[in-house]
Amino acid sequence: MKKITLLIFCFVSLFSAAQNQSCDLLRELSETKIIYDRVFGISNATQRLQTEISSNDFLQVYHEIQRADFLSRLPKVEVLREAAKLGAVKNEIPLGVLITDFESLSPDAIQKGAVFLNAQQQYQLKNGATAIFQRHALNMISPLVLKSKTNVVTFVLKDEFIFNTTARIISNIAYQTSEDKEWRTIKQNQPFTIHFNNDGQQTVNCRIQFSNGETVHQTFVIQVATGFNSTARNNQNSYAPNAINTVTATIPYQGFGETAAFLGQGEYEIFPDTVDGILDKPVFLVDGFDPGDSRNIPALYASLNYGTNQNLADYLRSLGFDIVLVNFPNYIRPNSTVVVDGGVDFIQRNAFVLVQIINLINAQKVGVEKNVIIGPSMGGLISRYALRYMEMNNLDHDTRLYISFDSPHQGANVPIGFQHLFNYMAYGPLGSTAVQPVVDGLIKSPAARQMLIDHLEGHLQTGSAFEFNTASNSLLPTGAPNFRNAFQNELNTMGFPTTVRNVSIANGAGNGTMNYTPNFEVMNHTFNVNSTQRAIINLRFTPAANQTNQVSRFRGQAFLFTWLTVYESLANSKAPTDTDGLDTAPGGRFDMSGFQADLGTDPLLTEFFNNLNADYFTFIPTWSSMAISGTNNLYAPVTGSSTTPFVASSIPTVNENHVTLNSNNVTFALNEIISGALSTNDQVLTSLWIKNPADKTIEINSDYSIENAAITVTDMLGKIIYSVKHQNINGTLEIPVTLTKGIYLININTENGSITKKIIKN
């Protein structure tokens, strides 16, 4: 009988987060008034945490203690999250301190029947029983932010983030770094700075001293990700940081759910060419979907790497083009303390920021060269909207070429099964604070709601934050209410820019090649929490046309003679009649390791990713990146008869990871960018002609005498084959370089201008 009672205890404990009244009758017996059994404790807070505490660790423990506290002494975890975002924007990372004692039911008390379950499924004390709790002490300090974008990190410990539910009085808190062994006191409300030498995980030692003489040692960790040393760079044109310019739009925007319109903010940085350093040939790169602004400008520059130590920005700069990188960072909304996550804000507001940056660059640039704008991912939508808006409102964007780079012109996809599961893990009984930021950014942000073709909020049961409808008429792909259709209709009505050349790079296959197959089983795994508790997760990709399947199921089970499900949540999906499901369509792929990188090292989540049967899913269907109209079949090959607004495109025959640069699409982009800039107003350079096809040498002929010219020969991947400066050309000049079969570019720069020509070697 005692064994059965213990199993019942485990049974109830598994769903106690949803049924947290189970401990109400024990409240007065608790000295701490915090009974851990009221929540599903995925942090294992009963095991004292002392080493390498991250913000994810701290927030999860805090979230559980806050919900387990009968006296509600701690603010909700959302308060800490907002403070963390605000501190990060202000470059002051807040620290949190949690000093608490709490209790958990003793397994021995359960076994001996000191506590039993009554008819209302509540724990009740047997008459005369004592000592039913185990007591635990917890002392933690940690940053409330997981990552820093600078290696000079400023921290601050404010009064309101020192949480103490005990009678212990803190007398001193100090820190020590691995480089500096001296203990330094942390003074409340006074910022202090730590300089870390490298990127990566950094560890800080901490010491908490109490007035009773007790001393606690622990360490916390923070990730430093400056982006400066993330990738090897071309030695000739190595990246050097310049001034980052902040900008505020002049056109306000009010998104759905907002009480008023306000002006968006962004930033840009100009990387002048390496020929004359004059801003005269701007090429804009507009950042895309980026929750939390994890991809800063140095990382954005490095994202243009391709091949072996080649970089598209470096190469274009060597040809006389100036690179303008546009980023949408987090910022504080005017006249408030609300932090706007710029990387996932409303697309229209970011487009108005880009309008302002285009105007600023046009006012600064010299000469008559028109702009080139490259928009990867959501950046392609921002660019498209900005350019077309300027045309419709008689604003001169002075742009000749728009390159859409795997952009979701007809919507994006995150598998609805993943959306259901992650949302359930974040905001259901588990309350995973590590998953919450991913859900908030990747799924519930304004931009995600605007772009996702199928969105969880279109399937939720009325009044529920995580349970899906099961009726068959609610299973078809449905966008976020008030966001998705409104945005797509606006975009379709505006159309594409009409005074520029519109071209596209897709990462999805154009021949119908799928990413896995419809109804593919992504996961069927049992997570053993302990000998009497387990969770079973089932995931599938969406089904074939006109079919219905179960895409997500989460079951929490307890062993009571047999395994019994004590709580469960599931999601079904149906594919339209004219196309198979979204998840496996030809398209640019989302690498699932991108999820894992943002979720930290939680053991449950590590086990989750280790047991996935698929490494990726379709993120941007080729049908969307090519803006194919006239068909709803996402799997139809792209042919010459496909209706698309793009006059030229680069489409692979295999599906590639989203916004991947390779030899084919780089060659395409270079040809589009350079071909439009081959002309020059200088008659001397215009008269130049190159012998084509080339023979054993490259032969340059000129009717004029040209002095002090810089000559560069590159292949179509940007690799420099030959380079010389201070060269005189008088009549015929032969360049002694051996070429293999292929196409090359020769760039000749003088103080009067530059010209680029193609060379063919048969």
mmCIF file of C-alpha atoms in Angstrom, residues 39-292:
data_model
loop_
_atom_site.group_PDB
_atom_site.id
_atom_site.type_symbol
_atom_site.label_atom_id
_atom_site.label_comp_id
_atom_site.label_asym_id
_atom_site.label_seq_id
_atom_site.Cartn_x
_atom_site.Cartn_y
_atom_site.Cartn_z
ATOM 1 C CA VAL A 39 5.427 23.177 -9.986
ATOM 2 C CA PHE A 40 7.004 20.840 -12.497
ATOM 3 C CA GLY A 41 10.622 21.400 -11.491
ATOM 4 C CA ILE A 42 12.601 21.017 -14.700
ATOM 5 C CA SER A 43 15.488 23.008 -13.160
ATOM 6 C CA ASN A 44 16.030 20.443 -10.379
ATOM 7 C CA ALA A 45 16.346 23.303 -7.911
ATOM 8 C CA THR A 46 16.543 20.831 -5.036
ATOM 9 C CA GLN A 47 20.054 20.070 -6.257
ATOM 10 C CA ARG A 48 22.080 23.088 -5.159
ATOM 11 C CA LEU A 49 23.410 25.091 -8.142
ATOM 12 C CA GLN A 50 26.807 26.666 -7.614
ATOM 13 C CA THR A 51 28.793 26.514 -10.844
ATOM 14 C CA GLU A 52 28.410 28.094 -14.253
ATOM 15 C CA ILE A 53 24.964 29.548 -13.720
ATOM 16 C CA SER A 54 23.652 31.183 -16.875
ATOM 17 C CA SER A 55 20.725 33.538 -17.221
ATOM 18 C CA ASN A 56 18.649 30.582 -18.475
ATOM 19 C CA ASP A 57 19.478 28.620 -15.310
ATOM 20 C CA PHE A 58 18.697 31.542 -13.034
ATOM 21 C CA LEU A 59 15.433 32.489 -14.718
ATOM 22 C CA GLN A 60 14.139 28.902 -14.752
ATOM 23 C CA VAL A 61 14.821 28.436 -11.039
ATOM 24 C CA TYR A 62 13.367 31.855 -10.287
ATOM 25 C CA HIS A 63 10.244 31.092 -12.356
ATOM 26 C CA GLU A 64 9.637 27.879 -10.428
ATOM 27 C CA ILE A 65 10.230 29.386 -6.976
ATOM 28 C CA GLN A 66 7.991 32.345 -7.822
ATOM 29 C CA ARG A 67 5.125 30.029 -8.819
ATOM 30 C CA ALA A 68 5.680 27.728 -5.838
ATOM 31 C CA ASP A 69 5.511 30.590 -3.318
ATOM 32 C CA PHE A 70 2.170 30.750 -1.484
ATOM 33 C CA LEU A 71 2.913 34.339 -0.418
ATOM 34 C CA SER A 72 3.603 35.639 -3.949
ATOM 35 C CA ARG A 73 6.639 37.583 -2.744
ATOM 36 C CA LEU A 74 8.431 37.592 -6.080
ATOM 37 C CA PRO A 75 7.404 39.437 -9.245
ATOM 38 C CA LYS A 76 6.676 37.321 -12.306
ATOM 39 C CA VAL A 77 9.580 36.314 -14.501
ATOM 40 C CA GLU A 78 8.314 38.640 -17.247
ATOM 41 C CA VAL A 79 9.407 41.586 -15.070
ATOM 42 C CA LEU A 80 12.967 40.276 -15.093
ATOM 43 C CA ARG A 81 12.850 39.668 -18.837
ATOM 44 C CA GLU A 82 11.759 43.241 -19.552
ATOM 45 C CA ALA A 83 14.484 44.592 -17.279
ATOM 46 C CA ALA A 84 17.024 42.395 -19.051
ATOM 47 C CA LYS A 85 16.016 43.729 -22.471
ATOM 48 C CA LEU A 86 16.090 47.309 -21.228
ATOM 49 C CA GLY A 87 19.491 46.827 -19.620
ATOM 50 C CA ALA A 88 20.933 45.250 -22.756
ATOM 51 C CA VAL A 89 19.813 48.233 -24.860
ATOM 52 C CA LYS A 90 21.407 50.601 -22.333
ATOM 53 C CA ASN A 91 24.583 48.462 -22.301
ATOM 54 C CA GLU A 92 24.133 47.742 -18.596
ATOM 55 C CA ILE A 93 23.477 44.060 -18.022
ATOM 56 C CA PRO A 94 21.425 43.615 -14.854
ATOM 57 C CA LEU A 95 22.383 40.991 -12.298
ATOM 58 C CA GLY A 96 19.841 39.044 -10.310
ATOM 59 C CA VAL A 97 20.273 37.579 -6.833
ATOM 60 C CA LEU A 98 17.950 34.931 -5.407
ATOM 61 C CA ILE A 99 18.253 33.938 -1.747
ATOM 62 C CA THR A 100 15.538 31.513 -0.758
ATOM 63 C CA ASP A 101 14.649 28.536 1.388
ATOM 64 C CA PHE A 102 11.975 26.166 0.167
ATOM 65 C CA GLU A 103 10.571 22.731 0.856
ATOM 66 C CA SER A 104 9.685 19.597 -1.048
ATOM 67 C CA LEU A 105 7.630 16.645 0.119
ATOM 68 C CA SER A 106 9.759 13.905 1.602
ATOM 69 C CA PRO A 107 9.514 10.583 -0.296
ATOM 70 C CA ASP A 108 9.859 8.880 3.092
ATOM 71 C CA ALA A 109 6.771 10.700 4.395
ATOM 72 C CA ILE A 110 4.843 9.535 1.328
ATOM 73 C CA GLN A 111 6.018 5.950 1.719
ATOM 74 C CA LYS A 112 5.016 5.828 5.374
ATOM 75 C CA GLY A 113 1.609 7.323 4.641
ATOM 76 C CA ALA A 114 2.211 10.541 6.602
ATOM 77 C CA VAL A 115 0.704 12.343 3.627
ATOM 78 C CA PHE A 116 -2.055 10.990 1.447
ATOM 79 C CA LEU A 117 -4.289 12.163 -1.379
ATOM 80 C CA ASN A 118 -7.877 12.951 -0.517
ATOM 81 C CA ALA A 119 -10.868 12.759 -2.845
ATOM 82 C CA GLN A 120 -10.140 16.244 -4.185
ATOM 83 C CA GLN A 121 -6.650 15.118 -5.256
ATOM 84 C CA GLN A 122 -5.040 17.265 -2.584
ATOM 85 C CA TYR A 123 -2.307 16.227 -0.204
ATOM 86 C CA GLN A 124 -3.629 15.788 3.323
ATOM 87 C CA LEU A 125 -1.680 15.183 6.515
ATOM 88 C CA LYS A 126 -2.356 12.025 8.500
ATOM 89 C CA ASN A 127 -3.268 12.793 12.100
ATOM 90 C CA GLY A 128 -0.171 13.134 14.245
ATOM 91 C CA ALA A 129 2.244 13.014 11.334
ATOM 92 C CA THR A 130 5.309 15.263 11.415
ATOM 93 C CA ALA A 131 8.450 15.935 9.371
ATOM 94 C CA ILE A 132 6.829 15.644 5.966
ATOM 95 C CA PHE A 133 9.141 18.132 4.225
ATOM 96 C CA GLN A 134 12.732 18.252 3.106
ATOM 97 C CA ARG A 135 14.183 21.769 3.385
ATOM 98 C CA HIS A 136 16.478 23.302 0.782
ATOM 99 C CA ALA A 137 18.541 26.494 0.682
ATOM 100 C CA LEU A 138 19.323 28.298 -2.557
ATOM 101 C CA ASN A 139 21.743 31.207 -3.084
ATOM 102 C CA MET A 140 22.202 32.348 -6.688
ATOM 103 C CA ILE A 141 23.634 35.282 -8.597
ATOM 104 C CA SER A 142 23.610 35.590 -12.373
ATOM 105 C CA PRO A 143 23.292 38.052 -15.249
ATOM 106 C CA LEU A 144 19.757 38.320 -16.573
ATOM 107 C CA VAL A 145 21.131 38.395 -20.130
ATOM 108 C CA LEU A 146 22.590 35.353 -21.878
ATOM 109 C CA LYS A 147 24.929 37.151 -24.308
ATOM 110 C CA SER A 148 26.917 40.353 -24.645
ATOM 111 C CA LYS A 149 27.835 41.931 -27.983
ATOM 112 C CA THR A 150 30.879 43.600 -26.513
ATOM 113 C CA ASN A 151 33.828 42.164 -24.604
ATOM 114 C CA VAL A 152 33.803 45.180 -22.286
ATOM 115 C CA VAL A 153 30.733 44.283 -20.274
ATOM 116 C CA THR A 154 29.061 46.611 -17.809
ATOM 117 C CA PHE A 155 26.983 44.962 -15.079
ATOM 118 C CA VAL A 156 24.738 46.491 -12.434
ATOM 119 C CA LEU A 157 23.067 44.982 -9.368
ATOM 120 C CA LYS A 158 19.964 46.990 -8.574
ATOM 121 C CA ASP A 159 18.043 46.819 -5.313
ATOM 122 C CA GLU A 160 14.876 45.588 -6.989
ATOM 123 C CA PHE A 161 16.631 42.509 -8.372
ATOM 124 C CA ILE A 162 17.889 41.232 -5.034
ATOM 125 C CA PHE A 163 15.228 38.713 -4.044
ATOM 126 C CA ASN A 164 15.427 37.335 -0.514
ATOM 127 C CA THR A 165 12.637 35.290 1.047
ATOM 128 C CA THR A 166 14.720 34.315 4.088
ATOM 129 C CA ALA A 167 15.880 35.878 7.342
ATOM 130 C CA ARG A 168 19.501 35.770 6.102
ATOM 131 C CA ILE A 169 21.009 39.231 5.689
ATOM 132 C CA ILE A 170 23.511 39.830 2.915
ATOM 133 C CA SER A 171 26.571 41.702 4.155
ATOM 134 C CA ASN A 172 28.731 41.632 1.008
ATOM 135 C CA ILE A 173 28.716 40.401 -2.599
ATOM 136 C CA ALA A 174 31.988 40.289 -4.507
ATOM 137 C CA TYR A 175 33.326 38.996 -7.827
ATOM 138 C CA GLN A 176 36.609 37.715 -9.186
ATOM 139 C CA THR A 177 37.684 37.048 -12.790
ATOM 140 C CA SER A 178 40.153 34.468 -14.053
ATOM 141 C CA GLU A 179 42.488 37.253 -15.220
ATOM 142 C CA ASP A 180 42.221 39.296 -12.022
ATOM 143 C CA LYS A 181 42.287 37.230 -8.823
ATOM 144 C CA GLU A 182 41.380 40.168 -6.604
ATOM 145 C CA TRP A 183 37.943 40.079 -4.980
ATOM 146 C CA ARG A 184 36.026 43.250 -5.809
ATOM 147 C CA THR A 185 32.871 44.286 -3.973
ATOM 148 C CA ILE A 186 29.709 44.692 -6.029
ATOM 149 C CA LYS A 187 28.022 47.865 -4.827
ATOM 150 C CA GLN A 188 24.288 48.017 -5.261
ATOM 151 C CA ASN A 189 22.994 50.323 -7.994
ATOM 152 C CA GLN A 190 26.551 51.165 -9.113
ATOM 153 C CA PRO A 191 27.609 49.815 -12.545
ATOM 154 C CA PHE A 192 30.940 48.017 -12.818
ATOM 155 C CA THR A 193 32.831 46.821 -15.881
ATOM 156 C CA ILE A 194 34.642 43.576 -16.678
ATOM 157 C CA HIS A 195 36.923 43.300 -19.711
ATOM 158 C CA PHE A 196 36.984 39.856 -21.326
ATOM 159 C CA ASN A 197 39.857 39.090 -23.695
ATOM 160 C CA ASN A 198 38.054 36.700 -26.031
ATOM 161 C CA ASP A 199 34.718 35.762 -27.492
ATOM 162 C CA GLY A 200 32.927 32.697 -26.146
ATOM 163 C CA GLN A 201 31.678 31.627 -22.739
ATOM 164 C CA GLN A 202 33.177 33.658 -19.907
ATOM 165 C CA THR A 203 33.143 32.622 -16.246
ATOM 166 C CA VAL A 204 33.012 34.966 -13.264
ATOM 167 C CA ASN A 205 33.536 33.820 -9.680
ATOM 168 C CA CYS A 206 31.167 35.239 -7.069
ATOM 169 C CA ARG A 207 31.078 35.301 -3.282
ATOM 170 C CA ILE A 208 28.018 36.057 -1.166
ATOM 171 C CA GLN A 209 28.640 36.749 2.532
ATOM 172 C CA PHE A 210 25.909 36.885 5.168
ATOM 173 C CA SER A 211 25.814 38.678 8.488
ATOM 174 C CA ASN A 212 25.717 35.341 10.337
ATOM 175 C CA GLY A 213 29.195 34.524 9.014
ATOM 176 C CA GLU A 214 28.048 32.154 6.280
ATOM 177 C CA THR A 215 29.818 32.472 2.919
ATOM 178 C CA VAL A 216 28.623 31.026 -0.375
ATOM 179 C CA HIS A 217 30.796 30.687 -3.491
ATOM 180 C CA GLN A 218 29.451 30.168 -7.000
ATOM 181 C CA THR A 219 30.213 31.066 -10.616
ATOM 182 C CA PHE A 220 28.098 32.570 -13.336
ATOM 183 C CA VAL A 221 28.669 32.555 -17.095
ATOM 184 C CA ILE A 222 27.933 34.928 -19.944
ATOM 185 C CA GLN A 223 28.479 34.477 -23.676
ATOM 186 C CA VAL A 224 30.576 37.167 -25.357
ATOM 187 C CA ALA A 225 29.794 37.407 -29.075
ATOM 188 C CA THR A 226 31.320 40.538 -30.597
ATOM 189 C CA GLY A 227 31.455 39.100 -34.115
ATOM 190 C CA PHE A 228 34.883 40.593 -34.779
ATOM 191 C CA ASN A 229 36.811 37.330 -34.724
ATOM 192 C CA SER A 230 34.033 35.000 -35.802
ATOM 193 C CA THR A 231 35.389 34.278 -39.282
ATOM 194 C CA ALA A 232 38.702 34.333 -41.097
ATOM 195 C CA ARG A 233 38.972 37.421 -43.307
ATOM 196 C CA ASN A 234 40.683 38.360 -46.532
ATOM 197 C CA ASN A 235 44.070 39.794 -45.530
ATOM 198 C CA GLN A 236 44.044 42.444 -48.237
ATOM 199 C CA ASN A 237 40.757 43.992 -47.175
ATOM 200 C CA SER A 238 40.508 42.990 -43.543
ATOM 201 C CA TYR A 239 37.528 44.300 -41.626
ATOM 202 C CA ALA A 240 38.144 47.408 -39.583
ATOM 203 C CA PRO A 241 35.253 48.854 -37.568
ATOM 204 C CA ASN A 242 34.081 52.296 -38.592
ATOM 205 C CA ALA A 243 31.471 54.602 -37.133
ATOM 206 C CA ILE A 244 28.027 53.073 -36.738
ATOM 207 C CA ASN A 245 25.406 55.698 -37.467
ATOM 208 C CA THR A 246 22.064 55.582 -35.691
ATOM 209 C CA VAL A 247 19.043 56.893 -37.534
ATOM 210 C CA THR A 248 15.399 57.600 -36.778
ATOM 211 C CA ALA A 249 12.757 57.354 -39.481
ATOM 212 C CA THR A 250 10.708 60.399 -40.398
ATOM 213 C CA ILE A 251 7.623 58.350 -41.284
ATOM 214 C CA PRO A 252 5.754 56.908 -38.267
ATOM 215 C CA TYR A 253 4.007 53.547 -38.287
ATOM 216 C CA GLN A 254 1.354 52.013 -36.040
ATOM 217 C CA GLY A 255 1.105 48.242 -36.111
ATOM 218 C CA PHE A 256 -1.836 46.106 -35.080
ATOM 219 C CA GLY A 257 -2.272 46.093 -31.310
ATOM 220 C CA GLU A 258 -0.269 49.290 -30.801
ATOM 221 C CA THR A 259 -1.957 52.306 -29.239
ATOM 222 C CA ALA A 260 -0.113 54.902 -31.299
ATOM 223 C CA ALA A 261 2.235 55.303 -34.235
ATOM 224 C CA PHE A 262 5.910 55.971 -33.574
ATOM 225 C CA LEU A 263 9.143 56.418 -35.491
ATOM 226 C CA GLY A 264 11.334 53.373 -35.977
ATOM 227 C CA GLN A 265 15.083 53.366 -35.383
ATOM 228 C CA GLY A 266 17.963 51.631 -37.097
ATOM 229 C CA GLU A 267 21.661 51.861 -37.739
ATOM 230 C CA TYR A 268 23.992 51.724 -40.696
ATOM 231 C CA GLU A 269 27.697 51.638 -41.367
ATOM 232 C CA ILE A 270 29.515 52.651 -44.537
ATOM 233 C CA PHE A 271 32.486 50.590 -45.706
ATOM 234 C CA PRO A 272 34.129 52.729 -48.422
ATOM 235 C CA ASP A 273 35.732 51.112 -51.438
ATOM 236 C CA THR A 274 39.445 50.364 -51.273
ATOM 237 C CA VAL A 275 40.194 52.220 -54.509
ATOM 238 C CA ASP A 276 39.587 55.893 -53.771
ATOM 239 C CA GLY A 277 37.518 55.814 -50.546
ATOM 240 C CA ILE A 278 34.860 58.064 -52.066
ATOM 241 C CA LEU A 279 31.200 57.245 -51.497
ATOM 242 C CA ASP A 280 30.115 57.061 -55.120
ATOM 243 C CA LYS A 281 28.808 53.513 -55.784
ATOM 244 C CA PRO A 282 26.654 52.420 -52.823
ATOM 245 C CA VAL A 283 25.629 48.771 -52.445
ATOM 246 C CA PHE A 284 23.173 48.365 -49.553
ATOM 247 C CA LEU A 285 22.860 45.114 -47.612
ATOM 248 C CA VAL A 286 19.686 45.134 -45.502
ATOM 249 C CA ASP A 287 19.587 42.737 -42.555
ATOM 250 C CA GLY A 288 16.754 40.237 -42.274
ATOM 251 C CA PHE A 289 14.862 38.387 -39.548
ATOM 252 C CA ASP A 290 16.992 38.592 -36.407
ATOM 253 C CA PRO A 291 15.319 38.105 -32.999
ATOM 254 C CA GLY A 292 17.235 39.886 -30.258
#
